Amino acid sequence: MMKTFFKAILNLFKKPITTQYPAEHTYIPDDYRGMIGFDENLCIWCRRCEMVCPPGAIVFSQDMEGKQTYHFSRAVCIYCGECVRACPKEGAIYQTAEPAKYALHEENINNTWNKLFDESLESRAAYSAEKKRLAAEKAAAAKKDADKK
Amino acid sequence: MGKQYEIPLGAQHVSLLEPLHFKFTTENEKIIDTTANVFYVHRGIEEACCSKFKFRQVSFVVGRVCGLCSISHSTAYSQVAEKLVKIEIPRRAKYLRMLVIELDRIHSHMLCLSHVAENAGFEALFMKTMQYREFVMEMLEAVCGNRIQYDFSIVGGVARDLKPQVSKMILERLKKFKPQLDELVDIFSNNWTLALKSKGAGAITKEDALRLDVVGPFARATGLAIDVRNETEDLLPWKEVGFEIVTKIGGDVHVRNLVRLHELYISMRIIENVIAGLPESELVTETKAFPDGEAVIRLEAPRGELFYYAKGNKTQILERLKIKAPTFSNIPAMIEAFKGNEYGSAPAIIASYDPCLSCTSR
């Protein structure tokens, strides 16, 4: 009984065992699975990262000149690193140890990311349709030329 | 015969962690009959795995079935997919999978023990157990890069390698954990107040356990030697790394606690052996094959036997995936074990089952 009492008194002078969060930071290892980075200069635009991404957090849009743009949603990403493993060009897409910032209510993915995702796929379909049309026109013109001769 | 009352417990309840509803028929505080209602949190994961996701992505989806045994689910799926595409994974990947499964087992068992203590009214022990558990979370973060969703097992192997400094850190922390575990074993087996709520509560006989197909620590506490690690050797070499089955006789809450605590010693031994004998090889076996045919897999998750069935049709998307979580097998025995107990000890009994309803409902 007395033992317990003394122990309880002593515990008052002990430091807390928990991490004092804002003052000291929690444990984060060097190779923590954090934010995904992208290097436009190294990318070969093979879109393999988009193909393997489980939640669909990466998408490439394409304008009519054929230039592709990389889009990434940190709210949708699960930080599994599958894109980094799939990338054939080292360093084009990489994972940092920096934890991702929290998602905000304004960034409601239904209104922002899902729309962007669909628009990107549409833009790519439009580009390939345009390309197909141009190729068909070219072929038709060539055929016409051949017929004339 | 006294008057009978029906008392509901759940699905929202202060001492119940899981979305699970029990209806007890009681007579003078004694439970004489129970009905259970599960499947409150159906998420349609099986359907999503067979329609939306490619078979390589499914190992990340099934990792989200359960927060506590994430690695067991993704490993079991990876194994079943490897059977379908007919590949053998590298030896190092097998060892690393075992390492993370055992680290996960430590943290899951510690969580269960702490909740038994809390539900039995022993808050201080709850805090103590949670405090000792924290090191495993940090180790898992160091190995996998994340505290809860490990995303470690992928089809064909594992996603990350074990760094030498991380393995050194794990061994150091395990050495520190051993006296702490001894202390916990002492408290859980000898504390008088805890014994009032745990000894003799929620007991189930060996015959009943066998009849109701109990799995996991629940079964091993009745004396049944049921453990998948003891039976299969072809996918993960458990015997090589010093696995030993823990069985105890009694079948009540007290014995279940002791089984879990003694399994932690075995887990620690396995982790030490895996790190000591980690073979050098590749991490992933690459293949371009598509899943074809049918396969089943059994794996010992912290709560018992996990069962996966998958069927492929030579396309990227699976035709069928079936997950049977260990808690699903234990539900009939859960109902049985309540009979004859005080209503007051029901929360502690539920916690000692270690139910995981989000696994069961998927």
Short mmCIF file of C-alpha atoms in Angstrom, two decimals:
data_model
loop_
_atom_site.label_atom_id
_atom_site.label_comp_id
_atom_site.label_asym_id
_atom_site.label_seq_id
_atom_site.Cartn_x
_atom_site.Cartn_y
_atom_site.Cartn_z
CA MET A 1 0.00 0.00 0.00
CA MET A 2 2.73 2.46 1.01
CA LYS A 3 4.81 1.36 -1.99
CA THR A 4 2.03 2.35 -4.36
CA PHE A 5 1.60 5.66 -2.57
CA PHE A 6 5.28 6.57 -2.86
CA LYS A 7 5.33 5.51 -6.49
CA ALA A 8 2.38 7.74 -7.23
CA ILE A 9 4.10 10.70 -5.53
CA LEU A 10 7.34 10.03 -7.44
CA ASN A 11 5.46 9.89 -10.74
CA LEU A 12 4.48 13.53 -10.26
CA PHE A 13 8.10 14.55 -10.77
CA LYS A 14 8.72 12.33 -13.77
CA LYS A 15 8.86 13.65 -17.30
CA PRO A 16 5.90 12.69 -19.49
CA ILE A 17 6.54 9.72 -21.76
CA THR A 18 4.63 11.16 -24.69
CA THR A 19 6.15 13.30 -27.42
CA GLN A 20 5.56 17.01 -26.72
CA TYR A 21 4.33 17.52 -30.24
CA PRO A 22 4.66 21.14 -31.36
CA ALA A 23 7.91 21.57 -29.43
CA GLU A 24 9.53 18.29 -30.46
CA HIS A 25 8.73 16.40 -33.61
CA THR A 26 7.59 12.82 -33.91
CA TYR A 27 9.89 10.18 -35.34
CA ILE A 28 10.19 10.28 -39.12
CA PRO A 29 12.68 7.93 -40.81
CA ASP A 30 14.98 9.11 -43.64
CA ASP A 31 13.14 7.07 -46.24
CA TYR A 32 9.63 7.97 -45.12
CA ARG A 33 7.05 7.63 -47.87
CA GLY A 34 6.27 11.30 -48.43
CA MET A 35 5.49 13.67 -51.27
CA ILE A 36 5.94 12.57 -54.87
CA GLY A 37 8.14 14.86 -56.95
CA PHE A 38 8.29 15.18 -60.72
CA ASP A 39 11.08 16.40 -63.03
CA GLU A 40 9.73 17.58 -66.35
CA ASN A 41 13.16 17.72 -68.00
CA LEU A 42 13.90 14.05 -67.36
CA CYS A 43 10.46 12.62 -68.16
CA ILE A 44 10.16 10.61 -71.37
CA TRP A 45 6.32 10.83 -71.32
CA CYS A 46 5.71 7.08 -71.39
CA ARG A 47 2.78 7.43 -68.94
CA ARG A 48 3.74 4.23 -67.12
CA CYS A 49 3.29 5.91 -63.71
CA GLU A 50 -0.27 6.78 -64.63
CA MET A 51 -0.94 3.19 -65.68
CA VAL A 52 0.31 1.61 -62.44
CA CYS A 53 -1.03 4.18 -59.94
CA PRO A 54 -3.59 2.30 -57.78
CA PRO A 55 -5.83 5.26 -56.76
CA GLY A 56 -5.35 7.23 -60.00
CA ALA A 57 -3.53 10.19 -58.50
CA ILE A 58 -1.42 10.87 -61.60
CA VAL A 59 -2.78 11.90 -64.97
CA PHE A 60 -1.28 13.45 -68.10
CA SER A 61 -3.24 15.91 -70.20
CA GLN A 62 -2.31 16.76 -73.78
CA ASP A 63 -2.88 19.90 -75.81
CA MET A 64 -3.49 19.99 -79.56
CA GLU A 65 0.24 20.39 -80.35
CA GLY A 66 0.89 17.12 -78.54
CA LYS A 67 2.61 18.61 -75.49
CA GLN A 68 1.81 16.64 -72.34
CA THR A 69 1.35 18.10 -68.85
CA TYR A 70 1.70 16.18 -65.58
CA HIS A 71 -1.03 16.47 -62.96
CA PHE A 72 -0.84 15.06 -59.44
CA SER A 73 -3.28 15.10 -56.52
CA ARG A 74 -1.79 14.79 -53.05
CA ALA A 75 -5.25 14.15 -51.61
CA VAL A 76 -5.85 11.09 -53.78
CA CYS A 77 -2.29 9.69 -53.61
CA ILE A 78 -1.67 6.82 -51.17
CA TYR A 79 2.14 7.30 -51.27
CA CYS A 80 2.82 3.65 -52.09
CA GLY A 81 5.73 4.50 -54.39
CA GLU A 82 4.50 2.25 -57.19
CA CYS A 83 5.02 5.05 -59.77
CA VAL A 84 8.67 5.41 -58.72
CA ARG A 85 9.24 1.67 -59.14
CA ALA A 86 7.54 1.65 -62.55
CA CYS A 87 9.43 4.66 -63.95
CA PRO A 88 11.97 3.57 -66.61
CA LYS A 89 13.92 6.85 -66.37
CA GLU A 90 15.53 7.25 -62.95
CA GLY A 91 14.81 10.55 -61.26
CA ALA A 92 11.92 11.63 -63.45
CA ILE A 93 9.45 10.80 -60.70
CA TYR A 94 10.73 10.44 -57.16
CA GLN A 95 9.56 10.18 -53.56
CA THR A 96 10.76 12.55 -50.87
CA ALA A 97 10.75 12.05 -47.09
CA GLU A 98 8.68 15.19 -46.58
CA PRO A 99 5.16 14.39 -45.30
CA ALA A 100 2.38 15.59 -47.55
CA LYS A 101 0.29 18.58 -46.48
CA TYR A 102 -3.26 17.84 -45.39
CA ALA A 103 -6.08 18.15 -47.90
CA LEU A 104 -8.48 21.04 -47.48
CA HIS A 105 -12.23 21.11 -47.69
CA GLU A 106 -12.08 23.48 -50.67
CA GLU A 107 -10.10 20.90 -52.59
CA ASN A 108 -13.12 18.62 -52.74
CA ILE A 109 -11.90 15.98 -55.16
CA ASN A 110 -15.26 15.55 -56.84
CA ASN A 111 -15.18 19.14 -58.09
CA THR A 112 -11.47 19.45 -58.75
CA TRP A 113 -9.42 16.30 -59.25
CA ASN A 114 -12.08 14.02 -60.72
CA LYS A 115 -13.06 16.74 -63.20
CA LEU A 116 -9.43 17.34 -64.13
CA PHE A 117 -8.88 13.61 -64.54
CA ASP A 118 -11.79 13.25 -66.96
CA GLU A 119 -10.82 16.41 -68.86
CA SER A 120 -7.25 15.15 -69.23
CA LEU A 121 -8.41 11.84 -70.66
CA GLU A 122 -10.75 13.73 -73.01
CA SER A 123 -7.94 16.03 -74.14
CA ARG A 124 -5.79 13.01 -74.96
CA ALA A 125 -8.63 11.37 -76.87
CA ALA A 126 -9.22 14.63 -78.79
CA TYR A 127 -5.52 14.85 -79.66
CA SER A 128 -5.37 11.28 -80.93
CA ALA A 129 -8.60 11.75 -82.91
CA GLU A 130 -7.17 14.92 -84.44
CA LYS A 131 -3.95 13.09 -85.28
CA LYS A 132 -5.91 10.28 -86.86
CA ARG A 133 -7.96 12.74 -88.89
CA LEU A 134 -4.84 14.56 -90.12
CA ALA A 135 -3.21 11.26 -91.05
CA ALA A 136 -6.30 10.17 -92.94
CA GLU A 137 -6.41 13.51 -94.78
CA LYS A 138 -2.75 13.19 -95.65
CA ALA A 139 -3.26 9.65 -96.91
CA ALA A 140 -6.26 10.72 -98.96
CA ALA A 141 -4.27 13.61 -100.49
CA ALA A 142 -1.38 11.29 -101.30
CA LYS A 143 -3.79 8.84 -102.92
CA LYS A 144 -5.31 11.67 -104.95
CA ASP A 145 -1.86 12.74 -106.12
CA ALA A 146 -1.04 9.17 -107.11
CA ASP A 147 -4.33 8.86 -109.00
CA LYS A 148 -3.66 12.10 -110.89
CA LYS A 149 -0.28 10.88 -112.03
CA MET B 1 -36.93 -18.57 -13.01
CA GLY B 2 -36.40 -14.83 -12.72
CA LYS B 3 -37.44 -12.11 -15.06
CA GLN B 4 -35.52 -11.89 -18.32
CA TYR B 5 -34.24 -8.66 -19.78
CA GLU B 6 -32.80 -7.93 -23.21
CA ILE B 7 -29.83 -5.60 -23.17
CA PRO B 8 -28.30 -4.30 -26.39
CA LEU B 9 -24.57 -3.60 -26.65
CA GLY B 10 -23.35 -1.68 -29.71
CA ALA B 11 -23.14 -0.79 -32.54
CA GLN B 12 -22.10 2.51 -30.94
CA HIS B 13 -20.85 1.95 -27.44
CA VAL B 14 -18.20 3.52 -25.23
CA SER B 15 -16.32 0.33 -24.55
CA LEU B 16 -16.77 -1.28 -27.94
CA LEU B 17 -14.25 -0.42 -30.63
CA GLU B 18 -15.96 -2.14 -33.47
CA PRO B 19 -19.26 -1.64 -35.30
CA LEU B 20 -20.78 -4.76 -33.84
CA HIS B 21 -24.13 -5.27 -32.17
CA PHE B 22 -24.84 -7.84 -29.47
CA LYS B 23 -28.20 -8.43 -27.90
CA PHE B 24 -27.95 -10.17 -24.55
CA THR B 25 -30.83 -11.93 -22.86
CA THR B 26 -30.01 -11.64 -19.18
CA GLU B 27 -31.43 -13.05 -16.03
CA ASN B 28 -30.19 -11.51 -12.75
CA GLU B 29 -27.13 -10.05 -14.49
CA LYS B 30 -26.28 -13.46 -15.96
CA ILE B 31 -26.18 -13.73 -19.73
CA ILE B 32 -28.23 -16.68 -20.84
CA ASP B 33 -28.52 -16.01 -24.56
CA THR B 34 -26.84 -13.79 -27.16
CA THR B 35 -27.48 -12.77 -30.73
CA ALA B 36 -24.84 -11.02 -32.80
CA ASN B 37 -25.34 -8.66 -35.69
CA VAL B 38 -22.27 -7.92 -37.77
CA PHE B 39 -21.72 -6.41 -41.25
CA TYR B 40 -22.34 -2.78 -40.39
CA VAL B 41 -19.48 -1.48 -42.51
CA HIS B 42 -19.74 -3.20 -45.86
CA ARG B 43 -17.47 -1.34 -48.27
CA GLY B 44 -17.66 -3.49 -51.38
CA ILE B 45 -13.91 -4.08 -51.58
CA GLU B 46 -14.22 -7.50 -53.24
CA GLU B 47 -16.33 -6.05 -56.02
CA ALA B 48 -13.94 -3.12 -56.49
CA CYS B 49 -11.00 -5.53 -56.73
CA CYS B 50 -12.76 -7.45 -59.51
CA SER B 51 -13.95 -4.47 -61.52
CA LYS B 52 -11.97 -1.29 -61.05
CA PHE B 53 -8.41 -2.28 -60.22
CA LYS B 54 -5.80 -4.21 -62.18
CA PHE B 55 -4.49 -7.32 -60.46
CA ARG B 56 -1.17 -5.66 -59.55
CA GLN B 57 -2.98 -2.75 -57.92
CA VAL B 58 -5.24 -5.02 -55.86
CA SER B 59 -2.48 -5.73 -53.30
CA PHE B 60 -2.71 -2.04 -52.31
CA VAL B 61 -6.51 -2.13 -52.18
CA VAL B 62 -6.72 -5.21 -49.93
CA GLY B 63 -4.15 -3.59 -47.63
CA ARG B 64 -6.93 -1.14 -46.81
CA VAL B 65 -9.30 -3.92 -45.70
CA CYS B 66 -7.90 -3.74 -42.20
CA GLY B 67 -5.75 -1.20 -40.45
CA LEU B 68 -4.22 -3.63 -37.98
CA CYS B 69 -3.38 -6.58 -40.19
CA SER B 70 -2.74 -4.67 -43.40
CA ILE B 71 0.41 -6.67 -44.15
CA SER B 72 -1.38 -10.01 -43.68
CA HIS B 73 -3.98 -9.06 -46.27
CA SER B 74 -1.54 -7.70 -48.83
CA THR B 75 0.80 -10.69 -48.34
CA ALA B 76 -2.04 -13.18 -48.69
CA TYR B 77 -3.24 -11.48 -51.85
CA SER B 78 0.28 -11.29 -53.26
CA GLN B 79 0.72 -15.01 -52.63
CA VAL B 80 -2.55 -15.92 -54.31
CA ALA B 81 -1.72 -13.71 -57.31
CA GLU B 82 1.74 -15.27 -57.53
CA LYS B 83 0.08 -18.67 -57.67
CA LEU B 84 -2.15 -17.46 -60.52
CA VAL B 85 0.73 -16.05 -62.58
CA LYS B 86 2.90 -19.05 -61.55
CA ILE B 87 6.02 -17.42 -60.19
CA GLU B 88 8.29 -18.18 -57.26
CA ILE B 89 9.36 -15.15 -55.24
CA PRO B 90 12.97 -14.56 -54.12
CA ARG B 91 14.08 -15.88 -50.75
CA ARG B 92 14.91 -12.45 -49.36
CA ALA B 93 11.37 -11.27 -50.14
CA LYS B 94 9.96 -14.22 -48.17
CA TYR B 95 12.11 -13.36 -45.17
CA LEU B 96 11.19 -9.68 -45.31
CA ARG B 97 7.51 -10.56 -45.49
CA MET B 98 7.87 -12.71 -42.38
CA LEU B 99 9.71 -9.87 -40.61
CA VAL B 100 6.92 -7.37 -41.23
CA ILE B 101 4.16 -9.89 -40.43
CA GLU B 102 5.76 -10.58 -37.04
CA LEU B 103 6.32 -6.88 -36.27
CA ASP B 104 2.68 -6.38 -37.14
CA ARG B 105 1.69 -9.25 -34.87
CA ILE B 106 3.46 -7.59 -31.94
CA HIS B 107 1.59 -4.33 -32.44
CA SER B 108 -1.77 -6.02 -32.99
CA HIS B 109 -1.47 -8.27 -29.93
CA MET B 110 -0.33 -5.35 -27.77
CA LEU B 111 -3.34 -3.34 -28.90
CA CYS B 112 -5.68 -6.20 -28.03
CA LEU B 113 -4.08 -6.69 -24.60
CA SER B 114 -4.33 -2.99 -23.82
CA HIS B 115 -8.01 -2.97 -24.74
CA VAL B 116 -8.73 -5.99 -22.58
CA ALA B 117 -7.12 -4.11 -19.69
CA GLU B 118 -9.11 -0.98 -20.47
CA ASN B 119 -12.44 -2.78 -20.79
CA ALA B 120 -11.78 -4.66 -17.58
CA GLY B 121 -11.45 -1.27 -15.89
CA PHE B 122 -7.66 -1.17 -15.58
CA GLU B 123 -6.80 2.14 -17.27
CA ALA B 124 -3.23 2.31 -15.97
CA LEU B 125 -2.35 -1.01 -17.60
CA PHE B 126 -3.95 0.20 -20.82
CA MET B 127 -1.64 3.21 -20.82
CA LYS B 128 1.39 1.09 -19.98
CA THR B 129 0.74 -1.43 -22.75
CA MET B 130 0.16 1.32 -25.29
CA GLN B 131 3.38 2.99 -24.18
CA TYR B 132 5.36 -0.22 -24.73
CA ARG B 133 3.65 -0.75 -28.08
CA GLU B 134 4.88 2.52 -29.52
CA PHE B 135 8.34 1.18 -30.43
CA VAL B 136 6.84 -1.36 -32.86
CA MET B 137 5.01 1.42 -34.70
CA GLU B 138 8.28 3.29 -35.10
CA MET B 139 10.04 0.17 -36.30
CA LEU B 140 7.30 -0.49 -38.85
CA GLU B 141 7.64 3.09 -40.00
CA ALA B 142 11.37 2.65 -40.40
CA VAL B 143 10.97 -0.62 -42.34
CA CYS B 144 7.96 0.24 -44.50
CA GLY B 145 7.92 4.04 -44.54
CA ASN B 146 4.51 4.32 -42.95
CA ARG B 147 2.97 3.55 -39.59
CA ILE B 148 -0.27 1.85 -40.60
CA GLN B 149 -0.61 1.24 -44.32
CA TYR B 150 2.60 -0.59 -45.08
CA ASP B 151 2.13 -1.29 -48.83
CA PHE B 152 5.05 -3.65 -48.39
CA SER B 153 4.04 -6.82 -50.22
CA ILE B 154 3.53 -6.46 -53.94
CA VAL B 155 2.84 -9.15 -56.53
CA GLY B 156 6.22 -10.82 -57.08
CA GLY B 157 8.02 -9.79 -53.93
CA VAL B 158 8.38 -6.83 -51.60
CA ALA B 159 8.52 -3.11 -52.32
CA ARG B 160 11.42 -2.05 -50.12
CA ASP B 161 14.66 -3.44 -48.84
CA LEU B 162 15.75 -3.62 -45.20
CA LYS B 163 18.57 -1.21 -44.48
CA PRO B 164 21.42 -2.40 -42.20
CA GLN B 165 20.97 0.52 -39.80
CA VAL B 166 17.24 -0.24 -39.52
CA SER B 167 17.88 -3.89 -38.68
CA LYS B 168 20.43 -2.80 -36.08
CA MET B 169 17.85 -0.43 -34.60
CA ILE B 170 15.20 -3.20 -34.49
CA LEU B 171 17.54 -5.53 -32.59
CA GLU B 172 18.42 -2.79 -30.12
CA ARG B 173 14.80 -1.91 -29.47
CA LEU B 174 13.79 -5.57 -29.12
CA LYS B 175 16.46 -5.97 -26.44
CA LYS B 176 14.90 -3.04 -24.61
CA PHE B 177 11.39 -4.45 -25.13
CA LYS B 178 12.12 -7.83 -23.55
CA PRO B 179 12.15 -6.68 -19.87
CA GLN B 180 9.06 -4.58 -20.58
CA LEU B 181 7.28 -7.67 -21.91
CA ASP B 182 8.37 -9.65 -18.84
CA GLU B 183 6.81 -6.92 -16.70
CA LEU B 184 3.56 -7.13 -18.68
CA VAL B 185 3.46 -10.93 -18.35
CA ASP B 186 3.91 -10.51 -14.59
CA ILE B 187 1.05 -7.99 -14.35
CA PHE B 188 -1.32 -9.91 -16.62
CA SER B 189 -0.77 -13.23 -14.85
CA ASN B 190 -0.53 -12.10 -11.21
CA ASN B 191 -2.58 -8.93 -10.79
CA TRP B 192 -5.43 -9.61 -8.43
CA THR B 193 -7.88 -6.93 -9.64
CA LEU B 194 -7.44 -7.92 -13.27
CA ALA B 195 -7.93 -11.58 -12.35
CA LEU B 196 -11.38 -10.76 -10.95
CA LYS B 197 -12.52 -9.75 -14.41
CA SER B 198 -10.49 -12.17 -16.49
CA LYS B 199 -10.17 -15.51 -14.67
CA GLY B 200 -13.07 -17.75 -15.61
CA ALA B 201 -14.74 -15.09 -17.76
CA GLY B 202 -15.74 -15.93 -21.31
CA ALA B 203 -14.55 -19.51 -21.06
CA ILE B 204 -15.06 -21.97 -23.88
CA THR B 205 -14.24 -25.68 -23.78
CA LYS B 206 -11.91 -27.44 -26.20
CA GLU B 207 -14.77 -29.56 -27.60
CA ASP B 208 -16.91 -26.48 -28.27
CA ALA B 209 -13.97 -24.69 -29.87
CA LEU B 210 -13.36 -27.65 -32.17
CA ARG B 211 -17.06 -27.94 -33.01
CA LEU B 212 -17.39 -24.20 -33.80
CA ASP B 213 -14.20 -23.98 -35.89
CA VAL B 214 -12.38 -21.41 -33.81
CA VAL B 215 -9.12 -19.99 -35.18
CA GLY B 216 -6.24 -17.91 -33.90
CA PRO B 217 -5.26 -17.16 -30.29
CA PHE B 218 -8.89 -17.82 -29.33
CA ALA B 219 -8.42 -21.48 -30.35
CA ARG B 220 -4.91 -21.81 -28.99
CA ALA B 221 -6.12 -20.66 -25.57
CA THR B 222 -8.37 -23.72 -25.39
CA GLY B 223 -5.53 -26.12 -26.11
CA LEU B 224 -6.19 -26.62 -29.82
CA ALA B 225 -2.98 -26.50 -31.85
CA ILE B 226 -4.40 -24.47 -34.74
CA ASP B 227 -1.87 -22.28 -36.50
CA VAL B 228 -1.27 -21.98 -40.24
CA ARG B 229 2.40 -21.26 -39.57
CA ASN B 230 2.61 -24.74 -38.07
CA GLU B 231 1.00 -26.42 -41.08
CA THR B 232 2.31 -24.84 -44.28
CA GLU B 233 5.93 -24.47 -45.21
CA ASP B 234 5.85 -23.97 -48.97
CA LEU B 235 5.22 -20.21 -49.15
CA LEU B 236 6.87 -18.83 -46.04
CA PRO B 237 9.51 -20.91 -44.21
CA TRP B 238 8.25 -20.44 -40.66
CA LYS B 239 10.01 -23.44 -39.08
CA GLU B 240 13.36 -22.27 -40.44
CA VAL B 241 13.17 -19.06 -38.42
CA GLY B 242 12.27 -20.71 -35.14
CA PHE B 243 8.49 -20.75 -35.05
CA GLU B 244 6.93 -22.65 -32.18
CA ILE B 245 3.23 -23.01 -31.47
CA VAL B 246 1.90 -21.61 -28.17
CA THR B 247 -1.07 -23.43 -26.66
CA LYS B 248 -2.52 -23.13 -23.20
CA ILE B 249 -5.42 -24.82 -21.46
CA GLY B 250 -8.38 -22.97 -19.97
CA GLY B 251 -10.03 -20.92 -22.71
CA ASP B 252 -10.98 -17.88 -20.64
CA VAL B 253 -9.95 -14.24 -20.97
CA HIS B 254 -6.96 -14.71 -18.68
CA VAL B 255 -5.57 -17.58 -20.76
CA ARG B 256 -6.17 -15.70 -24.01
CA ASN B 257 -4.10 -12.81 -22.65
CA LEU B 258 -1.29 -15.17 -21.71
CA VAL B 259 -1.35 -16.87 -25.14
CA ARG B 260 -0.99 -13.47 -26.81
CA LEU B 261 1.82 -12.45 -24.47
CA HIS B 262 3.73 -15.69 -25.04
CA GLU B 263 3.28 -15.40 -28.79
CA LEU B 264 5.11 -12.09 -28.56
CA TYR B 265 8.22 -13.95 -27.34
CA ILE B 266 7.99 -16.22 -30.38
CA SER B 267 7.51 -13.20 -32.66
CA MET B 268 10.58 -11.55 -31.18
CA ARG B 269 12.59 -14.71 -31.72
CA ILE B 270 11.42 -14.92 -35.35
CA ILE B 271 12.37 -11.28 -35.98
CA GLU B 272 15.83 -11.81 -34.49
CA ASN B 273 16.36 -14.96 -36.57
CA VAL B 274 15.13 -13.31 -39.77
CA ILE B 275 17.55 -10.41 -39.32
CA ALA B 276 20.42 -12.74 -38.43
CA GLY B 277 19.86 -15.04 -41.42
CA LEU B 278 18.59 -12.63 -44.07
CA PRO B 279 19.59 -14.16 -47.43
CA GLU B 280 21.02 -12.05 -50.24
CA SER B 281 18.91 -12.04 -53.38
CA GLU B 282 16.68 -9.91 -55.57
CA LEU B 283 13.55 -8.37 -54.08
CA VAL B 284 11.05 -8.86 -56.89
CA THR B 285 10.48 -11.56 -59.52
CA GLU B 286 9.38 -9.80 -62.69
CA THR B 287 6.77 -11.38 -64.93
CA LYS B 288 4.50 -10.26 -67.71
CA ALA B 289 2.02 -13.13 -67.32
CA PHE B 290 -1.64 -12.51 -66.59
CA PRO B 291 -3.52 -14.39 -63.86
CA ASP B 292 -5.15 -17.57 -65.00
CA GLY B 293 -7.01 -20.33 -63.15
CA GLU B 294 -7.99 -20.55 -59.49
CA ALA B 295 -6.00 -20.54 -56.28
CA VAL B 296 -6.50 -20.47 -52.52
CA ILE B 297 -4.17 -19.27 -49.81
CA ARG B 298 -4.16 -19.53 -46.03
CA LEU B 299 -2.06 -17.22 -43.90
CA GLU B 300 -1.83 -16.73 -40.15
CA ALA B 301 -2.90 -13.15 -39.43
CA PRO B 302 -2.64 -11.87 -35.83
CA ARG B 303 -6.27 -12.87 -35.25
CA GLY B 304 -6.13 -16.28 -36.89
CA GLU B 305 -6.38 -17.92 -40.23
CA LEU B 306 -6.87 -15.61 -43.20
CA PHE B 307 -8.24 -17.17 -46.37
CA TYR B 308 -8.00 -15.82 -49.91
CA TYR B 309 -9.52 -17.23 -53.07
CA ALA B 310 -8.91 -15.72 -56.49
CA LYS B 311 -9.90 -16.59 -60.02
CA GLY B 312 -8.28 -15.09 -63.10
CA ASN B 313 -9.29 -15.12 -66.75
CA LYS B 314 -6.07 -14.11 -68.56
CA THR B 315 -6.89 -10.40 -68.38
CA GLN B 316 -5.59 -7.59 -66.17
CA ILE B 317 -8.71 -7.69 -64.02
CA LEU B 318 -9.56 -10.63 -61.77
CA GLU B 319 -12.81 -12.49 -62.21
CA ARG B 320 -13.39 -13.18 -58.51
CA LEU B 321 -11.67 -12.42 -55.23
CA LYS B 322 -12.95 -13.81 -51.96
CA ILE B 323 -11.62 -12.76 -48.57
CA LYS B 324 -12.49 -14.64 -45.41
CA ALA B 325 -11.21 -12.85 -42.35
CA PRO B 326 -10.41 -14.72 -39.10
CA THR B 327 -13.10 -12.92 -37.09
CA PHE B 328 -15.78 -14.31 -39.39
CA SER B 329 -14.84 -17.86 -38.30
CA ASN B 330 -14.91 -16.86 -34.65
CA ILE B 331 -18.39 -15.31 -34.50
CA PRO B 332 -20.31 -18.53 -33.55
CA ALA B 333 -17.83 -19.22 -30.77
CA MET B 334 -18.06 -15.61 -29.57
CA ILE B 335 -21.79 -16.07 -29.02
CA GLU B 336 -21.22 -19.38 -27.27
CA ALA B 337 -18.55 -18.06 -24.91
CA PHE B 338 -20.81 -15.35 -23.46
CA LYS B 339 -23.24 -17.82 -21.92
CA GLY B 340 -23.23 -18.01 -18.16
CA ASN B 341 -21.12 -14.88 -17.64
CA GLU B 342 -21.94 -11.69 -15.78
CA TYR B 343 -23.17 -8.86 -17.97
CA GLY B 344 -20.55 -6.60 -16.37
CA SER B 345 -17.68 -8.61 -17.80
CA ALA B 346 -19.06 -8.57 -21.35
CA PRO B 347 -16.89 -5.64 -22.60
CA ALA B 348 -13.70 -7.36 -21.42
CA ILE B 349 -14.80 -10.61 -23.06
CA ILE B 350 -15.50 -8.86 -26.37
CA ALA B 351 -12.08 -7.17 -26.29
CA SER B 352 -10.41 -10.49 -25.56
CA TYR B 353 -11.88 -11.97 -28.76
CA ASP B 354 -9.91 -9.28 -30.60
CA PRO B 355 -12.71 -8.80 -33.13
CA CYS B 356 -11.99 -7.02 -36.38
CA LEU B 357 -15.31 -6.27 -38.00
CA SER B 358 -13.96 -4.08 -40.75
CA CYS B 359 -12.01 -7.13 -41.96
CA THR B 360 -15.09 -9.31 -41.69
CA SER B 361 -17.43 -6.94 -43.50
CA ARG B 362 -14.86 -5.70 -46.03
#
